[in-house]
CSV table of C-alpha atoms in Angstrom, one decimal:
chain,number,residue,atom,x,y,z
A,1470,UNK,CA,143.5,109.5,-132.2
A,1471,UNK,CA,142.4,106.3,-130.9
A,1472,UNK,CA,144.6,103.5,-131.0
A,1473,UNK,CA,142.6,101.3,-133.3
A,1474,UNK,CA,142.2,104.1,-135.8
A,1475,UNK,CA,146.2,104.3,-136.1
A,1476,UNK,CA,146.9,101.0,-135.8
A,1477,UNK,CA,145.3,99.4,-138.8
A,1478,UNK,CA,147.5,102.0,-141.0
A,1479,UNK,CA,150.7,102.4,-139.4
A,1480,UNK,CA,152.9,99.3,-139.7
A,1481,UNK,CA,155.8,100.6,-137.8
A,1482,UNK,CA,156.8,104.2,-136.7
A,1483,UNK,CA,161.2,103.8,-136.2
A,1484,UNK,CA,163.6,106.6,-135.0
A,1485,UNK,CA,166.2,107.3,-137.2
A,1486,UNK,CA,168.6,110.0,-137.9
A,1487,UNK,CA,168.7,111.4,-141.7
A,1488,UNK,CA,169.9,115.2,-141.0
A,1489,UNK,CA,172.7,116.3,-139.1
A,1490,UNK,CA,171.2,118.1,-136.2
A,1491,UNK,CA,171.1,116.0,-132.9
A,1492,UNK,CA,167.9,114.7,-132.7
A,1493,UNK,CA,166.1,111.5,-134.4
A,1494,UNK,CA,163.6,111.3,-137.0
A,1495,UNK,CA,160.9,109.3,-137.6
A,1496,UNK,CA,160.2,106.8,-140.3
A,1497,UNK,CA,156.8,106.0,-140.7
A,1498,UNK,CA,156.1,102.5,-142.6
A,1499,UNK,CA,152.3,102.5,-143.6
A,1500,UNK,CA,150.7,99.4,-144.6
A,1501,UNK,CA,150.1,99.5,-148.3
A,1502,UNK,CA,152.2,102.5,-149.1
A,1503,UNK,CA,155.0,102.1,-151.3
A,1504,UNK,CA,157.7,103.9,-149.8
A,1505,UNK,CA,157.8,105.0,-146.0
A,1506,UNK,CA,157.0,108.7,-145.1
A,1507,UNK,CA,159.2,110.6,-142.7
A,1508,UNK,CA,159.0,113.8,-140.1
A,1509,UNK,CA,162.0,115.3,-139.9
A,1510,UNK,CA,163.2,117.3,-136.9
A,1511,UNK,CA,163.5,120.7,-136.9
A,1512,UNK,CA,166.6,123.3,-134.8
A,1513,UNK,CA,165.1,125.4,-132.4
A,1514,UNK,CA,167.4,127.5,-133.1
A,1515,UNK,CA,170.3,128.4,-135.8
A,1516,UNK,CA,173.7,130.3,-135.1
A,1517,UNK,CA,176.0,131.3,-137.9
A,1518,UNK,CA,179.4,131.9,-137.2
A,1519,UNK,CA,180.8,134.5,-139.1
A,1520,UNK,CA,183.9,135.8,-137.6
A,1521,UNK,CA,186.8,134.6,-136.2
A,1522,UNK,CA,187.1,137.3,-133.6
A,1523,UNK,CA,186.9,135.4,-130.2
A,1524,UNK,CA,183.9,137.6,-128.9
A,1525,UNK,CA,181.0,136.7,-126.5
A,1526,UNK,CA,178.1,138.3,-129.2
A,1527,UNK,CA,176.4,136.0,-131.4
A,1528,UNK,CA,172.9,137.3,-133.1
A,1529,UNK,CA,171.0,134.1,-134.3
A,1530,UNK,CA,170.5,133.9,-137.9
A,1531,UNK,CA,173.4,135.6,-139.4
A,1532,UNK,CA,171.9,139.1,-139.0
A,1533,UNK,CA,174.9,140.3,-136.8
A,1534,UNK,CA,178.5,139.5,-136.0
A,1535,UNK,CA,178.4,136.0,-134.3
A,1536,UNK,CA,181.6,134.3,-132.8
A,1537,UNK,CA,181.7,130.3,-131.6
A,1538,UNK,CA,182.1,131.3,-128.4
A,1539,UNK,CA,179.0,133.4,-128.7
A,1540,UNK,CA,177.1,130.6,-130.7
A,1541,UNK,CA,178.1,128.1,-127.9
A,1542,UNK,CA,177.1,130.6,-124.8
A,1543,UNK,CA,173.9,131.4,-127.0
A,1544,UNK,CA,173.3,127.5,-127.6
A,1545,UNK,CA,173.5,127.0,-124.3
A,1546,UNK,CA,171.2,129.2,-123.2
A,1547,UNK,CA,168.6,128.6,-125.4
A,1548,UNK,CA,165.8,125.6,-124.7
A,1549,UNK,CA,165.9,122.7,-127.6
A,1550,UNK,CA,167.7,121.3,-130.1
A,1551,UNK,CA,170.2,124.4,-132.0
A,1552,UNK,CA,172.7,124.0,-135.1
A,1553,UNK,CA,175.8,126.3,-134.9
A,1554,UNK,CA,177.0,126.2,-138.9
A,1555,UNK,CA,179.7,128.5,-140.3
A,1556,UNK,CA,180.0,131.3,-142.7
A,1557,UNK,CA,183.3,130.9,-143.2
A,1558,UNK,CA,185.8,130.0,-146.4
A,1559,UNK,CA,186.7,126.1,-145.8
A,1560,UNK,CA,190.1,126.0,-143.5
A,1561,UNK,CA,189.5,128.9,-141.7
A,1562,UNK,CA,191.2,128.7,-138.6
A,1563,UNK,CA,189.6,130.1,-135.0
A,1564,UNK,CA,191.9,130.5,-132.2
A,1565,UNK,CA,190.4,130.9,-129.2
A,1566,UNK,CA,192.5,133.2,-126.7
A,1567,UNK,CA,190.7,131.1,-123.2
A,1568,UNK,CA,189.0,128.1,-122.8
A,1569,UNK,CA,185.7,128.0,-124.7
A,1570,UNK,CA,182.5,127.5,-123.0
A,1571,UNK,CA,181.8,123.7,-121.9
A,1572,UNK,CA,178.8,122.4,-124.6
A,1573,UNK,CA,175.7,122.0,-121.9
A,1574,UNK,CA,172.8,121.7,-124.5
A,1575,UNK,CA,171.5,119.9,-127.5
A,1576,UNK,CA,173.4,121.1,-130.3
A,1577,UNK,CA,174.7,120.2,-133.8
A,1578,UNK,CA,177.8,121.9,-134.9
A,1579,UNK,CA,178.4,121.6,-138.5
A,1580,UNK,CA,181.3,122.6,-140.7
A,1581,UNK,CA,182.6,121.8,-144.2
A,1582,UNK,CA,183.1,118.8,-146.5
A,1583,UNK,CA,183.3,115.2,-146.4
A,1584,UNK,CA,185.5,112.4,-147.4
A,1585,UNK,CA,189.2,113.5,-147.3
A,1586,UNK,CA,188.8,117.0,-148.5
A,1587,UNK,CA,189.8,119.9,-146.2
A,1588,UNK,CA,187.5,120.5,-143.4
A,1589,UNK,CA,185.6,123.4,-142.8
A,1590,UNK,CA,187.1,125.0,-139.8
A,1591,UNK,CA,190.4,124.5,-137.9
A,1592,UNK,CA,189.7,125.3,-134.2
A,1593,UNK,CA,193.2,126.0,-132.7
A,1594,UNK,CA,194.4,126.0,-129.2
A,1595,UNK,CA,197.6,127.7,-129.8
A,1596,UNK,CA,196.4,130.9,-128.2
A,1597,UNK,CA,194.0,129.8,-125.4
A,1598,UNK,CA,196.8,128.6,-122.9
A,1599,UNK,CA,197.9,125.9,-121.2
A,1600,UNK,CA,195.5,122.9,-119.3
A,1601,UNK,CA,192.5,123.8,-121.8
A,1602,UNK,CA,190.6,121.7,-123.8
A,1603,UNK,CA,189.0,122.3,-127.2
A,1604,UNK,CA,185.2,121.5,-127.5
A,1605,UNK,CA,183.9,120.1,-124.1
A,1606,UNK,CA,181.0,117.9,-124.5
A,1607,UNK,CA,178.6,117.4,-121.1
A,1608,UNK,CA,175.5,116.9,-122.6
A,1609,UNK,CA,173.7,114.1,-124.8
A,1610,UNK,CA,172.6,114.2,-128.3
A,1611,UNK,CA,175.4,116.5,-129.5
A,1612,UNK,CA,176.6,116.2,-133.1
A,1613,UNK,CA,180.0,117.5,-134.3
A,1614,UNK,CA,180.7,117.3,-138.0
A,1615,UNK,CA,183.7,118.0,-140.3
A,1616,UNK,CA,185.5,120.1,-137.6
A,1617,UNK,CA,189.3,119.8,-137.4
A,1618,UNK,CA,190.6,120.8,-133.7
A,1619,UNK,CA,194.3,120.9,-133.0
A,1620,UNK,CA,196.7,122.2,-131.0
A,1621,UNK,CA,195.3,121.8,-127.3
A,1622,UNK,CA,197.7,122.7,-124.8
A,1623,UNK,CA,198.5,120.0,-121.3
A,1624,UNK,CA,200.1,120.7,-118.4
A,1625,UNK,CA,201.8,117.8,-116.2
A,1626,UNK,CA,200.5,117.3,-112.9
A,1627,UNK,CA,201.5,114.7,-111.2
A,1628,UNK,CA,202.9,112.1,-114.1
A,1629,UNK,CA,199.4,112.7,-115.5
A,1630,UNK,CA,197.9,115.4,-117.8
A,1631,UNK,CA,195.6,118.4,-117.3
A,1632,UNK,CA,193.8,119.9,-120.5
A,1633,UNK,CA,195.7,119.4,-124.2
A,1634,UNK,CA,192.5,117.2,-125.7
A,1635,UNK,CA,190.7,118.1,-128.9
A,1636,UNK,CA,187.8,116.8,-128.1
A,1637,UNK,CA,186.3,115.8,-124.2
A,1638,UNK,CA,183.0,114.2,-123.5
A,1639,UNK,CA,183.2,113.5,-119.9
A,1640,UNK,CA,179.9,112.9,-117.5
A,1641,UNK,CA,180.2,115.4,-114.5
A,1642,UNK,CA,180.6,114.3,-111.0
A,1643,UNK,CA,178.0,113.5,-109.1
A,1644,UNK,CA,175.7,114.5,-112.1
A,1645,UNK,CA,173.4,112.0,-114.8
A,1646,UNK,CA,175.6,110.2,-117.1
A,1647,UNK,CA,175.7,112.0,-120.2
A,1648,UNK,CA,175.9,110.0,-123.8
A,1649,UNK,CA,174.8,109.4,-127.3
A,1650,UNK,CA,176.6,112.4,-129.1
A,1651,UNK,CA,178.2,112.0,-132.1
A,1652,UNK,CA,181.5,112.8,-134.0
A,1653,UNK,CA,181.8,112.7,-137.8
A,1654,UNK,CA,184.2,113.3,-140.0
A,1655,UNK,CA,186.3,115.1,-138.3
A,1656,UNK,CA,190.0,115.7,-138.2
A,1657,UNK,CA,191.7,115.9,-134.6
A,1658,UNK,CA,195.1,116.6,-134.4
A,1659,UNK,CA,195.6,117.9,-137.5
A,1660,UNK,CA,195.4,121.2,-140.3
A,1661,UNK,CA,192.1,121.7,-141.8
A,1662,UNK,CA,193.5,119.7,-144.7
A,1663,UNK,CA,194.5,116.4,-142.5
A,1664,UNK,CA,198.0,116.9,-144.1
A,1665,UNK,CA,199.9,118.4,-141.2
A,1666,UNK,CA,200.8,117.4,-137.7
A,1667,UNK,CA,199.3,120.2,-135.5
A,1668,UNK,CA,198.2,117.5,-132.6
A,1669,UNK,CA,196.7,117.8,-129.5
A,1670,UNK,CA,199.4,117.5,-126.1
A,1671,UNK,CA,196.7,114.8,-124.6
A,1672,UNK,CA,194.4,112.8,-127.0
A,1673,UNK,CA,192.2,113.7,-130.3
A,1674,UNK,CA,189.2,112.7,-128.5
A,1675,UNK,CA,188.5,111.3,-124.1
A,1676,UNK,CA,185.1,110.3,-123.3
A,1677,UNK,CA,185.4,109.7,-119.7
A,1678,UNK,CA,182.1,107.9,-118.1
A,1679,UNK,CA,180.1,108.1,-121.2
A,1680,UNK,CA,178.4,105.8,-122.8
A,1681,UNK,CA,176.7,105.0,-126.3
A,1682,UNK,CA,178.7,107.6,-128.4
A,1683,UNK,CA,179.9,107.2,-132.2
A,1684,UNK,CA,182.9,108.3,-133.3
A,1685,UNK,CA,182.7,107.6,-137.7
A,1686,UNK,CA,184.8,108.7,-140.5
A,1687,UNK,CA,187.1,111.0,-138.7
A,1688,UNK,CA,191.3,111.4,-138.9
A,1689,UNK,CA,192.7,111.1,-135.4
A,1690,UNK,CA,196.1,111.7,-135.9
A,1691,UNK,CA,199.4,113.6,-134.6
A,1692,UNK,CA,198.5,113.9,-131.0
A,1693,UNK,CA,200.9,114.1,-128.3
A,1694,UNK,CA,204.8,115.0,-128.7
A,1695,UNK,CA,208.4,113.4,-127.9
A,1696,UNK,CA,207.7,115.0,-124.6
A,1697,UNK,CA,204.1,114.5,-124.1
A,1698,UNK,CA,202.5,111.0,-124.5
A,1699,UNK,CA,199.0,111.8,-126.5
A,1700,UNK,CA,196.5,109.0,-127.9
A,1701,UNK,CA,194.3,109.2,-131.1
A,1702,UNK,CA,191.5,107.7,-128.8
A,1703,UNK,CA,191.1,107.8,-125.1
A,1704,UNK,CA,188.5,106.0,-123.3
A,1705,UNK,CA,188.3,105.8,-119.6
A,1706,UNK,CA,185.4,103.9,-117.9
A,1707,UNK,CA,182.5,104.6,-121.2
A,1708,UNK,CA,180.8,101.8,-122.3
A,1709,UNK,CA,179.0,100.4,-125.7
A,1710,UNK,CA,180.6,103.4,-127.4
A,1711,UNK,CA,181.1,102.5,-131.5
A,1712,UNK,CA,184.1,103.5,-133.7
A,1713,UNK,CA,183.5,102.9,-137.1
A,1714,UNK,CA,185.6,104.6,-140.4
A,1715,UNK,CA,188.5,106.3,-138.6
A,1716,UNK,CA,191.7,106.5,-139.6
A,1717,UNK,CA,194.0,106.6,-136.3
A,1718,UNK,CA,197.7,108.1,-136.6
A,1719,UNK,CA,197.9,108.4,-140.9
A,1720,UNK,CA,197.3,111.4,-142.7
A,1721,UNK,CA,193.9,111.8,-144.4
A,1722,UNK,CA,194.7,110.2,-147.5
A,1723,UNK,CA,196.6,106.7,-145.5
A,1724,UNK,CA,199.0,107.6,-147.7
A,1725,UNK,CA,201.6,108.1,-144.7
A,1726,UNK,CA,202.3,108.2,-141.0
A,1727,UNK,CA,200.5,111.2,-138.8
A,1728,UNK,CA,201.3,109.9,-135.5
A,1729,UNK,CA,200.1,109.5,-132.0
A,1730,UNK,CA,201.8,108.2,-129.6
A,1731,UNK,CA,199.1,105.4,-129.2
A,1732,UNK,CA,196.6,105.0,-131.9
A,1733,UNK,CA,193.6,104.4,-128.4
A,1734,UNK,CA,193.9,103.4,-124.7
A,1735,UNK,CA,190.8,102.1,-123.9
A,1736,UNK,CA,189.2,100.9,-120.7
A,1737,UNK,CA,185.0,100.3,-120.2
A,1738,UNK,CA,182.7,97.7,-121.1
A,1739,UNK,CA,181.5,96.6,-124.4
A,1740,UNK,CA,183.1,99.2,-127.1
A,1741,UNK,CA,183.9,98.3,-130.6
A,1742,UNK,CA,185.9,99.2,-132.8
A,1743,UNK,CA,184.8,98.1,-136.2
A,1744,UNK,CA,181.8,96.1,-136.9
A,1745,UNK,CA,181.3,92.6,-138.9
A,1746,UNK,CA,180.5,94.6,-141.6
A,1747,UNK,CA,182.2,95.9,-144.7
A,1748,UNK,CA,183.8,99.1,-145.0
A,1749,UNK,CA,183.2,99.7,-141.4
A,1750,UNK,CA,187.2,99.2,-139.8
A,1751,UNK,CA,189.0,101.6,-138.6
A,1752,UNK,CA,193.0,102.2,-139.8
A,1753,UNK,CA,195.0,102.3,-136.5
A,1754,UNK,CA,198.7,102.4,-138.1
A,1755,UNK,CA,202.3,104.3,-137.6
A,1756,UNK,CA,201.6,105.2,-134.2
A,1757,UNK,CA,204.7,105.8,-132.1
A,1758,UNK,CA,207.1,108.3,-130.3
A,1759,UNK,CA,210.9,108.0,-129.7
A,1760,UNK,CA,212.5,107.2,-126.1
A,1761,UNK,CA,215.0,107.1,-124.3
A,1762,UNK,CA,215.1,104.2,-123.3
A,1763,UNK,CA,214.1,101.9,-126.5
A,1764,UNK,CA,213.9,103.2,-130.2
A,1765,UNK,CA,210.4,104.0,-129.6
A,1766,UNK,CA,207.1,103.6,-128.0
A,1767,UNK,CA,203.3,103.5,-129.2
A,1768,UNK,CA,200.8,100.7,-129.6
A,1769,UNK,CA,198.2,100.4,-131.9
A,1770,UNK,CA,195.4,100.0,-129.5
A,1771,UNK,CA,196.1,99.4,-125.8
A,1772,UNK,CA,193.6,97.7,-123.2
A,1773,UNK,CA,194.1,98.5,-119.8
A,1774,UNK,CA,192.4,96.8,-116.8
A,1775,UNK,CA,190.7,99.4,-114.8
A,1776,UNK,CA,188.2,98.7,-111.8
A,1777,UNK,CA,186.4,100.1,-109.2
A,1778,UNK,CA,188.3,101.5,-106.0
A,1779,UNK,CA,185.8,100.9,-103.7
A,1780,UNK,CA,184.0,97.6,-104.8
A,1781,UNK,CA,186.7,96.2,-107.3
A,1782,UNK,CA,183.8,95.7,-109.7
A,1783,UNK,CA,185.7,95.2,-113.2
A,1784,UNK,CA,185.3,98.1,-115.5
A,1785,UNK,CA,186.8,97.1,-118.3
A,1786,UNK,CA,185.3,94.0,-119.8
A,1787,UNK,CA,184.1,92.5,-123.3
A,1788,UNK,CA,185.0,94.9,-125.6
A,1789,UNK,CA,185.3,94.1,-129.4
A,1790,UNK,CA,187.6,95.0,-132.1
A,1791,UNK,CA,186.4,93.6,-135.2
A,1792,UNK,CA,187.1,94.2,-139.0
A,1793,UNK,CA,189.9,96.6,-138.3
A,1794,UNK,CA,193.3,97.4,-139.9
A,1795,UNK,CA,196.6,98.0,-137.5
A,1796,UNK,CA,199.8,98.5,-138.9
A,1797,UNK,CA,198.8,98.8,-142.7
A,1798,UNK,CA,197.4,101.8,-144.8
A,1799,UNK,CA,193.6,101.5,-145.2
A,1800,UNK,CA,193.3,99.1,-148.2
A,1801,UNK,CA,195.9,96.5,-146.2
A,1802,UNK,CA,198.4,96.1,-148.6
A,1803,UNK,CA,201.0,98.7,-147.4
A,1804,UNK,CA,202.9,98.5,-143.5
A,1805,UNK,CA,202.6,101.4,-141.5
A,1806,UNK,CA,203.2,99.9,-138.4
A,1807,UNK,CA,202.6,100.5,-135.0
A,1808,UNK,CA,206.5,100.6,-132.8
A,1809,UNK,CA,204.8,97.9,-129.9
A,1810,UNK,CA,201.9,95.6,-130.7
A,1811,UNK,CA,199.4,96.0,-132.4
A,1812,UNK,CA,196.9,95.2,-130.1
A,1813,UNK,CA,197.8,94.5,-126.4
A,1814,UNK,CA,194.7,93.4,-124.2
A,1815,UNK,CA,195.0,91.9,-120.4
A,1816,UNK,CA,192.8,88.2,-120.6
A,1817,UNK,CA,191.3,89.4,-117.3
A,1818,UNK,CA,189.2,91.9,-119.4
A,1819,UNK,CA,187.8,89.4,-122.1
A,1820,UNK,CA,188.5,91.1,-124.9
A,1821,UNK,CA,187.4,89.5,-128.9
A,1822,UNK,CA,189.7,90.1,-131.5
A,1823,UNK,CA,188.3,88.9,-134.8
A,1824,UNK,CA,185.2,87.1,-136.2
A,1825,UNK,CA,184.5,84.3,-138.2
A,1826,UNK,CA,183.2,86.5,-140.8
A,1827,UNK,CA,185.7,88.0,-143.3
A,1828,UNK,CA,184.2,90.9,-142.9
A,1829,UNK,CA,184.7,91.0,-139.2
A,1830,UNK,CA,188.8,89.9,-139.7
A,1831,UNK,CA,191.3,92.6,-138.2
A,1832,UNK,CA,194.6,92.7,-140.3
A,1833,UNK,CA,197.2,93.4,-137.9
A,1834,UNK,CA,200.8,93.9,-139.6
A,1835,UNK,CA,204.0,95.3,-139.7
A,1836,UNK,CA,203.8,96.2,-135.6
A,1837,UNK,CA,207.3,96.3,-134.2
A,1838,UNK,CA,207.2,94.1,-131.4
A,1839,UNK,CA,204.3,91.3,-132.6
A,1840,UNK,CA,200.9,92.0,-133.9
A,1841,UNK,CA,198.4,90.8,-130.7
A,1842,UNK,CA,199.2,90.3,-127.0
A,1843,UNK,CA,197.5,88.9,-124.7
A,1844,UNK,CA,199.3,89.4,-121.6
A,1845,UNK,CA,199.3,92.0,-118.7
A,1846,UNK,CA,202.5,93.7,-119.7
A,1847,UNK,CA,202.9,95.1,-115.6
A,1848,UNK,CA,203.0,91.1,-114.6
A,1849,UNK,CA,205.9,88.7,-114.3
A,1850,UNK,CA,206.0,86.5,-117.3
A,1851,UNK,CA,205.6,82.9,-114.8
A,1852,UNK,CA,202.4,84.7,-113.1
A,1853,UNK,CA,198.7,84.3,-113.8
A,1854,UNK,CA,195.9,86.4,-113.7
A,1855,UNK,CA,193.1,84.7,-115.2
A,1856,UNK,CA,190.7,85.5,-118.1
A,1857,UNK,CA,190.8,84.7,-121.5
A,1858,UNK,CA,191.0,86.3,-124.9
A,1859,UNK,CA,188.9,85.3,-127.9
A,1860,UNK,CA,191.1,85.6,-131.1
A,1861,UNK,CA,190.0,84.5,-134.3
A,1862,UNK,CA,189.8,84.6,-137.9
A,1863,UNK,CA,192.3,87.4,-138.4
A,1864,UNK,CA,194.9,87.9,-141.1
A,1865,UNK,CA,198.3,88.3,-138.7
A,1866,UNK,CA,201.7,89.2,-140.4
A,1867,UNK,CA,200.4,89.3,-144.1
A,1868,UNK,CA,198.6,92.2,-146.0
A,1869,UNK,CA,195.5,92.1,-147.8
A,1870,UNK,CA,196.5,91.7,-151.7
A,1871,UNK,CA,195.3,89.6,-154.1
């Protein structure tokens, strides 16, 4: 169609996503029209799992057995975008008995409810072993929704962990960075019904050199051990990656402590973790472990300089935590604090903590050893290392009631 035939009707044609398969729709705003028209996207291809029998056989549209490592090897294999969904009663658990396949397509996989009611499906890595991970994410444009994944298995190697995460989406070496997939509402760490501690060894979810994902409305909570140090939220080296909704080491309800170890560890380049806007915070509260050599450990969110080996470029820089509540239940008014600080950011890395907006205020309470730092724990106290923090606006040491 010519251009100036379309142009005098369309006003604007805006990608946006209103389904829950991976892809964007289109909203199309047509001059005179009332209300905007829209094109939805369509799966290329739909997988129902209906078995918990860890299988390699799925048959696409329910018309024979189908298990999720068959919909995920099937998925993978098949060109466009796919939706893996489940014919399942809500809380049915899958234990898978080896490593499931690594997610290397397009794909929405979609179980259960939302808000704080059980989730669909419990994936549990009791069974598959040590040094495995749950659902490995090395493609863009995934969605996962209302999946609880628990029990992930590490190994130490090293002082570091191998495996034991819920949830991984990593770029591969050498390979095009992968991002813009998508968790919601999920529950990582815990039972189906966000009630019981059943966490991962390592972290509820890693992204590791990804960029641009969104993590919304999910419980991260019970991950790691007295022996094993786990995080709600690892982030090494991902940038402008958005955390919005989640409640971070409390059961579903924020009625009482779930914990990680450390609520996140974050390194990279412009993330944020709440917005400037209502409703958006994230509850990053009662996270800690015991130790042997202080009562206990665990910070509420932990910001780590990281950079480069060869060219010492900075890696972590500007990231934003806005809007946000650490060391209270969700509302702010009760302490469910973090053992360390709150938040503990290096001024080398720039961090902003807080707005000017009341929206965009963090309340950080009820943390064990002070609510913000912002000091490189690993240097002398008399040394220097440059930088800055940008605190402001936040409500430190009080709660939010009327």
């Amino acid at each position: 169609v010519p251009a100036s035939c379309w142009m005098d009707k369309f006003f604007a044609v805006l990608p946006v996503r209103l389904n829950l398969d991976g892809l964007n729709d289109l909203m199309i705003l047509q001059d005179g029209a009332t209300s905007p028209s829209v094109v939805m996207s369509a799966p290329s291809a739909v997988f129902f799992v209906n078995t918990t029998n860890d299988t390699f056989t799925c048959v696409a549209n329910g018309e024979g057995e189908c298990s999720l490592r068959g919909a995920i090897i099937e998925a993978n294999a098949n060109p466009g975008n796919d939706i893996v969904g489940f014919a399942l009663p809500l809380g049915t658990v899958i234990s898978p008995t080896s490593p499931l396949p690594s997610i290397n397509s397009t794909v929405s996989i979609q179980s259960g409810n939302i808000g704080n009611g059980p989730r669909g499906i419990e994936i549990s890595g009791v069974n598959a072993g040590p040094s495995v991970d749950g659902l490995k994410i090395r493609a863009s444009n995934v969605f996962i929704y209302s999946v609880a994944v628990s029990g992930f298995q590490s190994t130490i190697v090293g002082g570091g962990q191998v495996g034991g995460n819920g949830i991984v989406i990593a770029s591969d070496s050498g390979a095009p960075n992968i991002g813009s997939n998508n968790l919601w509402d999920c529950y990582l760490g815990t039972d189906a019904t966000g009630n019981i501690d059943r966490g991962n060894d390592a972290t509820g979810v890693l992204i590791f050199d990804s960029d641009n994902n969104g993590i919304v409305g999910s419980l991260i909570s019970g991950n790691g051990s007295e022996t094993k140090v786990g995080y709600g939220i690892g982030v090494t080296a991902g940038n402008s990656n958005s955390f919005t909704r989640n409640i971070i080491g409390l059961n579903a309800a924020g009625t009482a402590k779930l914990s990680n170890t450390t609520g996140v560890l974050l390194t990279g380049e412009n993330n944020s973790f709440g917005t400037d806007f209502a409703g958006e915070g994230n509850t990053i509260s009662g996270n800690t472990r015991p130790t042997n050599f202080a009562p206990c450990f665990g910070y509420g969110i932990d910001v780590r300089v990281l950079a480069d080996a060869t060219t010492l470029e900075l890696l972590t820089f500007q990231n934003s935590i806005k809007g946000n509540r650490i060391g209270t239940n969700p509302s702010g008014t009760v302490g469910f604090g973090n053992c360390w600080q709150g938040i503990q950011t290096p001024p080398l890395v720039a961090t902003t903590i807080g707005s000017i907006t009341d929206e965009g205020r963090n309340t950080v309470s009820d943390n064990g050893l002070g609510g913000i730092a912002c000091g490189d724990p690993n240097l002398a106290a008399d040394s220097s290392e440059g930088g800055y923090c940008v605190i402001v606006g936040n409500n430190i040491g009080i709660d939010q009631s009327p």
